[in-house]
Short mmCIF file of C-alpha atoms and ligand atoms in Angstrom, two decimals:
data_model
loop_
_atom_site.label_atom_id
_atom_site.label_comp_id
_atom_site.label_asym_id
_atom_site.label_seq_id
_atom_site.Cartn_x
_atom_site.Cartn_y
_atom_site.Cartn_z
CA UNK A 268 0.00 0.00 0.00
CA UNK A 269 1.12 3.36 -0.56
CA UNK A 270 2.16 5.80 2.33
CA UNK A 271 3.22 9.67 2.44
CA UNK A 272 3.23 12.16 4.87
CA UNK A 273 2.87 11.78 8.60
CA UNK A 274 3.62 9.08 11.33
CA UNK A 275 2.34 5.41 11.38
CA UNK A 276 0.64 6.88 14.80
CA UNK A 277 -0.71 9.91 13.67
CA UNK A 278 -2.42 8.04 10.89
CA UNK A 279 -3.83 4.92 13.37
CA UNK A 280 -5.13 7.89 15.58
CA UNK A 281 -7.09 9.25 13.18
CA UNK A 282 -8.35 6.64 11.75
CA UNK A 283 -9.27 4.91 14.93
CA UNK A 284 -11.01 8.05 15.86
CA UNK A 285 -13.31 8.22 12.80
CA UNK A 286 -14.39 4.59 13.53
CA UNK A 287 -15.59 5.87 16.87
CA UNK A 288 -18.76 7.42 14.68
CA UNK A 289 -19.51 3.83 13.31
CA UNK A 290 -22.69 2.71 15.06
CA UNK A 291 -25.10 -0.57 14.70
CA UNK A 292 -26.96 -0.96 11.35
CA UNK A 293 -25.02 1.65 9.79
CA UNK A 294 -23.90 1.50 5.68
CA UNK A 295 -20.28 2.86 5.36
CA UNK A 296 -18.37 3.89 2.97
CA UNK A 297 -14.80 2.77 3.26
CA UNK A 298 -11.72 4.86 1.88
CA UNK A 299 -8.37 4.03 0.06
CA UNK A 300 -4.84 5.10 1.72
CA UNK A 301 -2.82 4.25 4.83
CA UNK A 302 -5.02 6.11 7.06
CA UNK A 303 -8.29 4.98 6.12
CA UNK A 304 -7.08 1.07 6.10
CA UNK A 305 -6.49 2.26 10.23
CA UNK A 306 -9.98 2.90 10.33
CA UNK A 307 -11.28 -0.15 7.78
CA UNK A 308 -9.35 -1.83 10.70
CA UNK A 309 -10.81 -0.85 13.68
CA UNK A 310 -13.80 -0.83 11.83
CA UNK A 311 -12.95 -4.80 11.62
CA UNK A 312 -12.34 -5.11 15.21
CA UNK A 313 -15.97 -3.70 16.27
CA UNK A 314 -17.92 -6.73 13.72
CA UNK A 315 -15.47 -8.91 15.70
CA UNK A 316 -17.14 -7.07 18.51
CA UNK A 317 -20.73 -7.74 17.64
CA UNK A 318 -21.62 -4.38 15.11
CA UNK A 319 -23.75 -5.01 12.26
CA UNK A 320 -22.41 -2.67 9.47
CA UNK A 321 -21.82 -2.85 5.84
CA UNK A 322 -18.90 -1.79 4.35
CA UNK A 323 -19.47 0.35 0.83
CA UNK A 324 -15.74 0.10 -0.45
CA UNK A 325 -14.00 2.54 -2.72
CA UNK A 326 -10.97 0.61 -4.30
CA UNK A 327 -9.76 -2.69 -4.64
CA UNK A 328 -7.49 -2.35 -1.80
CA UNK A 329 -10.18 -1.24 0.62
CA UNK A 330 -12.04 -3.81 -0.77
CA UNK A 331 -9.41 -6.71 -0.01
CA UNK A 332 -8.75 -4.78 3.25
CA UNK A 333 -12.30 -4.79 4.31
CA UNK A 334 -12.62 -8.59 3.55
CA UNK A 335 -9.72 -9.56 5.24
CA UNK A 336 -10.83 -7.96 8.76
CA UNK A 337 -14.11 -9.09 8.60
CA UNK A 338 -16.27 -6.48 7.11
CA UNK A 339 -18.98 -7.18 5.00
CA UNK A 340 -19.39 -5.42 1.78
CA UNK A 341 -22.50 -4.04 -0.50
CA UNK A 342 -22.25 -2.39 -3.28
CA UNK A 343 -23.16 1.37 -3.82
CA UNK A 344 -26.02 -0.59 -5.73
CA UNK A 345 -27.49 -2.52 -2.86
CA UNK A 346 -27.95 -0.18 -0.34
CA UNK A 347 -30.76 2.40 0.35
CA UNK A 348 -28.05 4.68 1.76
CA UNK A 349 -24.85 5.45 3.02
CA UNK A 350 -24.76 6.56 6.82
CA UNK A 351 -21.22 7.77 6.80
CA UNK A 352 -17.72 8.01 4.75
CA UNK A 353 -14.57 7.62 6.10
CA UNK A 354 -11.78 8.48 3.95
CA UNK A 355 -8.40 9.92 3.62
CA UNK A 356 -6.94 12.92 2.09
CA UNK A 357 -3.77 13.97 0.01
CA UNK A 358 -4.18 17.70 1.36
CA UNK A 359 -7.40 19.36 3.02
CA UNK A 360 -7.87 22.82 3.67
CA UNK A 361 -11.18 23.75 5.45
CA UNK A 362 -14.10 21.51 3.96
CA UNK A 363 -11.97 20.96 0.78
CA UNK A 364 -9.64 18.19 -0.17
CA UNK A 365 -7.43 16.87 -2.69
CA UNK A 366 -7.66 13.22 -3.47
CA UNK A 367 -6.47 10.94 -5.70
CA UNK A 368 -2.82 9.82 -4.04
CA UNK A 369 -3.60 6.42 -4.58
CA UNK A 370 -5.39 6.91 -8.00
CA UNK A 371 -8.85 6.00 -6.41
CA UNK A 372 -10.46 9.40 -6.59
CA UNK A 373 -13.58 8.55 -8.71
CA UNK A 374 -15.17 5.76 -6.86
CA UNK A 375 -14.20 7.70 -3.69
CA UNK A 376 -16.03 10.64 -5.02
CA UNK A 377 -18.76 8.78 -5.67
CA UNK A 378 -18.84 7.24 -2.32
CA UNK A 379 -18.27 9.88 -0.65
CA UNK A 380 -20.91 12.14 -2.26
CA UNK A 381 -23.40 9.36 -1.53
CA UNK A 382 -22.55 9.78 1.68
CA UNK A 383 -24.51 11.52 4.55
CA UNK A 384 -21.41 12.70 6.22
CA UNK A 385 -17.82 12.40 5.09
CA UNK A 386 -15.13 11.87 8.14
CA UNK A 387 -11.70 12.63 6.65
CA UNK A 388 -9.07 11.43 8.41
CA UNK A 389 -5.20 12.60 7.90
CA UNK A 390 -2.23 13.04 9.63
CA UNK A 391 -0.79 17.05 10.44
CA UNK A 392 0.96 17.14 7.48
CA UNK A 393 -1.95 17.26 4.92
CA UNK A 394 -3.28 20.37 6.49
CA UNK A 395 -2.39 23.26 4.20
CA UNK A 396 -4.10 27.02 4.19
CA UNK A 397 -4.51 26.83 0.68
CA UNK A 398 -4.54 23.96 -1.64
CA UNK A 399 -1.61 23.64 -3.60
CA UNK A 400 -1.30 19.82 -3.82
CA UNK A 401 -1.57 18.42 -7.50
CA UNK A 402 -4.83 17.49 -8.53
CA UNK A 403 -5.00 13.87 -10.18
CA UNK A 404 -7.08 13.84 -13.13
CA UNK A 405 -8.91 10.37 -14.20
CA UNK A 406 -8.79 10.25 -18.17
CA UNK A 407 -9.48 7.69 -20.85
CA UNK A 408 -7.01 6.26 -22.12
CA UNK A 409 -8.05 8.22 -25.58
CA UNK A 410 -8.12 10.99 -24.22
CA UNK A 411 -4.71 11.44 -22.79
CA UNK A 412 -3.15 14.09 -25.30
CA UNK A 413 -6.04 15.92 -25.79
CA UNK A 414 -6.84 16.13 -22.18
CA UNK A 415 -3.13 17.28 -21.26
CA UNK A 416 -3.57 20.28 -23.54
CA UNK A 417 -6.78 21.22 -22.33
CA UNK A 418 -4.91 21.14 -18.55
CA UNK A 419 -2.03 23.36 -20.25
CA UNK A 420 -4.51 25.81 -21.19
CA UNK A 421 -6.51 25.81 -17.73
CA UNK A 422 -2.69 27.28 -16.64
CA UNK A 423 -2.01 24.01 -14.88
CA UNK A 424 1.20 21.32 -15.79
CA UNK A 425 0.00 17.95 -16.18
CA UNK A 426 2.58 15.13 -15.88
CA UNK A 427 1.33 11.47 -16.67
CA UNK A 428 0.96 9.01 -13.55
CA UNK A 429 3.96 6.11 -13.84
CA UNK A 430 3.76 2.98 -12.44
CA UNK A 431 6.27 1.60 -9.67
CA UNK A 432 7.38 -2.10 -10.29
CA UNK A 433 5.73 -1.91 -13.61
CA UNK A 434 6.90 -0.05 -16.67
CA UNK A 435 4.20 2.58 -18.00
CA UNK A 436 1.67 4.48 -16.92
CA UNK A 437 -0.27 3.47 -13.63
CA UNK A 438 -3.85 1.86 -14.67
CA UNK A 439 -6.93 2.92 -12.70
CA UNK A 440 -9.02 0.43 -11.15
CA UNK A 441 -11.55 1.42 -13.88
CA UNK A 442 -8.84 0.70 -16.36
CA UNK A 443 -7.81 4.58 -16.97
CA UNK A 444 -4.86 7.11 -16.72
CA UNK A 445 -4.04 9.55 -14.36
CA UNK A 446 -2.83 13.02 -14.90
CA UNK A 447 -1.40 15.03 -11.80
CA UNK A 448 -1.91 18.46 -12.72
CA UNK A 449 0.30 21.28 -11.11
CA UNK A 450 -1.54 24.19 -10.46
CA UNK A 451 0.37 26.04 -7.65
CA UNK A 452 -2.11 27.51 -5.01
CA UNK A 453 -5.46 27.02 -6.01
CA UNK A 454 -7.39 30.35 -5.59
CA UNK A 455 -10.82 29.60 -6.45
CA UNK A 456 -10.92 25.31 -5.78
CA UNK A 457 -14.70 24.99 -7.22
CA UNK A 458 -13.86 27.24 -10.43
CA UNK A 459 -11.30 24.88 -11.27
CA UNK A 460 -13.17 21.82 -10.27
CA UNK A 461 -15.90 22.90 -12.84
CA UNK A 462 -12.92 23.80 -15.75
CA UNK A 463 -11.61 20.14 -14.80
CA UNK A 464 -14.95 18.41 -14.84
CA UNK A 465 -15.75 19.82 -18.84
CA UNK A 466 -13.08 18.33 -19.68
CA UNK A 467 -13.57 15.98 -22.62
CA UNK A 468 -12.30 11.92 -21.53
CA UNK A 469 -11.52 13.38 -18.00
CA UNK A 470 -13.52 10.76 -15.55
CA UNK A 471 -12.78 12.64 -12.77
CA UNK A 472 -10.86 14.98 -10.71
CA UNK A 473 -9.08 15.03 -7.42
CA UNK A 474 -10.44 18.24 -6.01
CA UNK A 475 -13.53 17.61 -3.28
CA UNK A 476 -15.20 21.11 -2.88
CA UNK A 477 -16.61 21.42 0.43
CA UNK A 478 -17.34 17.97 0.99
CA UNK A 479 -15.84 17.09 4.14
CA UNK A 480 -18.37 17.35 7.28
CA UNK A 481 -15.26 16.12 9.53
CA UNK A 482 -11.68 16.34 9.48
CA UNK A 483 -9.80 13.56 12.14
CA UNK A 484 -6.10 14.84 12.17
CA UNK A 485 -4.11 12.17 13.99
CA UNK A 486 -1.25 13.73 16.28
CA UNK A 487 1.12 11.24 18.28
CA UNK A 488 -0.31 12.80 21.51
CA UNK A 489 -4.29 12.62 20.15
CA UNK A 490 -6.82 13.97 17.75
CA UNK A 491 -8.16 16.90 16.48
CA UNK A 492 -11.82 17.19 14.92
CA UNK A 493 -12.31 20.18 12.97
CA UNK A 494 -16.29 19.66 12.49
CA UNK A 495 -17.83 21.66 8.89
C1 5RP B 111 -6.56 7.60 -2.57
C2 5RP B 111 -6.66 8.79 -1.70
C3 5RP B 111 -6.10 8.66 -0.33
O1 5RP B 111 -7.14 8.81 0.59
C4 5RP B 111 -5.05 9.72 -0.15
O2 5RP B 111 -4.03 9.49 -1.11
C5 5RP B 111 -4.43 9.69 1.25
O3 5RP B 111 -3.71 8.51 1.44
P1 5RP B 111 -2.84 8.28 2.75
O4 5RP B 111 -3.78 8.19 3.91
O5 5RP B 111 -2.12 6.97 2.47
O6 5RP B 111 -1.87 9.42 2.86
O7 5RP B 111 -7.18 9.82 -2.06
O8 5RP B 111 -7.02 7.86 -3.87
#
């Protein structure tokens, strides 16, 4: 699994915290990243416990992840609802994230969205006062020249996602590419969300305007909830 930023401590505090929220009968949705498998985890521990949830994953690895602990799965077809969201973050600021670090940004976003309330859970070091992080762009595989020029012109400097331990580009788990566009600080986040979404071939985008209802930020002496 891929990991950035903060501790192995910070990350199982937040995540652990999150999990807190996840009561009986409840449909979650369950993120991708190293700090949302902490709270897929935990999550695992409380069915262990007794809880009756379903898990509504967003990726294959929370998908394995989820299995492997013990959490039972739906899809975003089977259920009625989803309760709550848990999921990680490359970089929040306020309400609004970028996503996308581990190339699972457009089943997260719908997920999420579906969601009644997102819990984001990071680690101090994805806290920014701007954004400013790349923004990962979902494309067809088609659409991957035509798409990078239409970034260039939207000012921002899109460099094509490459694999590691495997030569080329990485593949989505939807079977597309990814584009991490370079914007610098992002003034207006949902004027550029909108530019990215009319994109022609782009699936989706990184940026989540506003969406967060929670923010868990792991620290090694506790957590912080900024609440939205
Ligand atoms: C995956 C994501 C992740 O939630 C994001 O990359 C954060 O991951 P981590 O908790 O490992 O830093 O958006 O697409």
């Amino acid at each position: 699994m891929k990991t950035s930023g903060g501790s192995e401590a910070e990350k199982r505090a937040a995540g652990e915290s999150a999990a807190e929220a996840v009561e009986d009968g409840m449909v979650v949705g369950l993120g991708t990243g190293s700090t949302a498998a902490h709270a897929i985890r935990a999550i695992g521990r409380k069915v262990d416990a007794g809880l009756d949830v379903r898990g509504v994953p967003t990726s294959f690895q929370s998908r394995e992840l989820a299995k492997e602990v013990g959490v039972p799965l739906a899809g975003l077809d089977e259920v009625s609802a989803v309760d709550l969201a848990i999921d990680g973050a490359d970089q929040f600021s306020g309400p609004h994230l970028v996503k996308g670090g581990g190339a699972a940004h457009a089943r997260e976003k719908i997920v999420d969205s579906a969601a009644n309330r997102l819990l984001v859970v990071a680690d101090p070091s994805k806290a920014a006062d701007r954004l400013d992080h790349p923004v990962p762009v979902e494309v067809l595989p088609d659409a991957r020249t035509t798409a990078d020029d239409d970034v260039r012109v939207l000012g921002g400097t899109p460099t094509l996602r490459t694999a590691e331990r495997k030569d080329g580009p990485v593949v989505t788990d939807n079977g597309n590419l990814v584009l991490d566009c370079e914007f610098g600080e992002i003034a207006n986040p949902a004027e550029l969300a909108a530019d990215l979404a009319a994109i022609p071939g782009a699936v989706e985008h990184g940026l989540f305007v506003g969406m967060a209802d929670e923010v868990h930020v792991g620290r090694e002496d506790g957590v912080e909830v900024e609440r939205f």
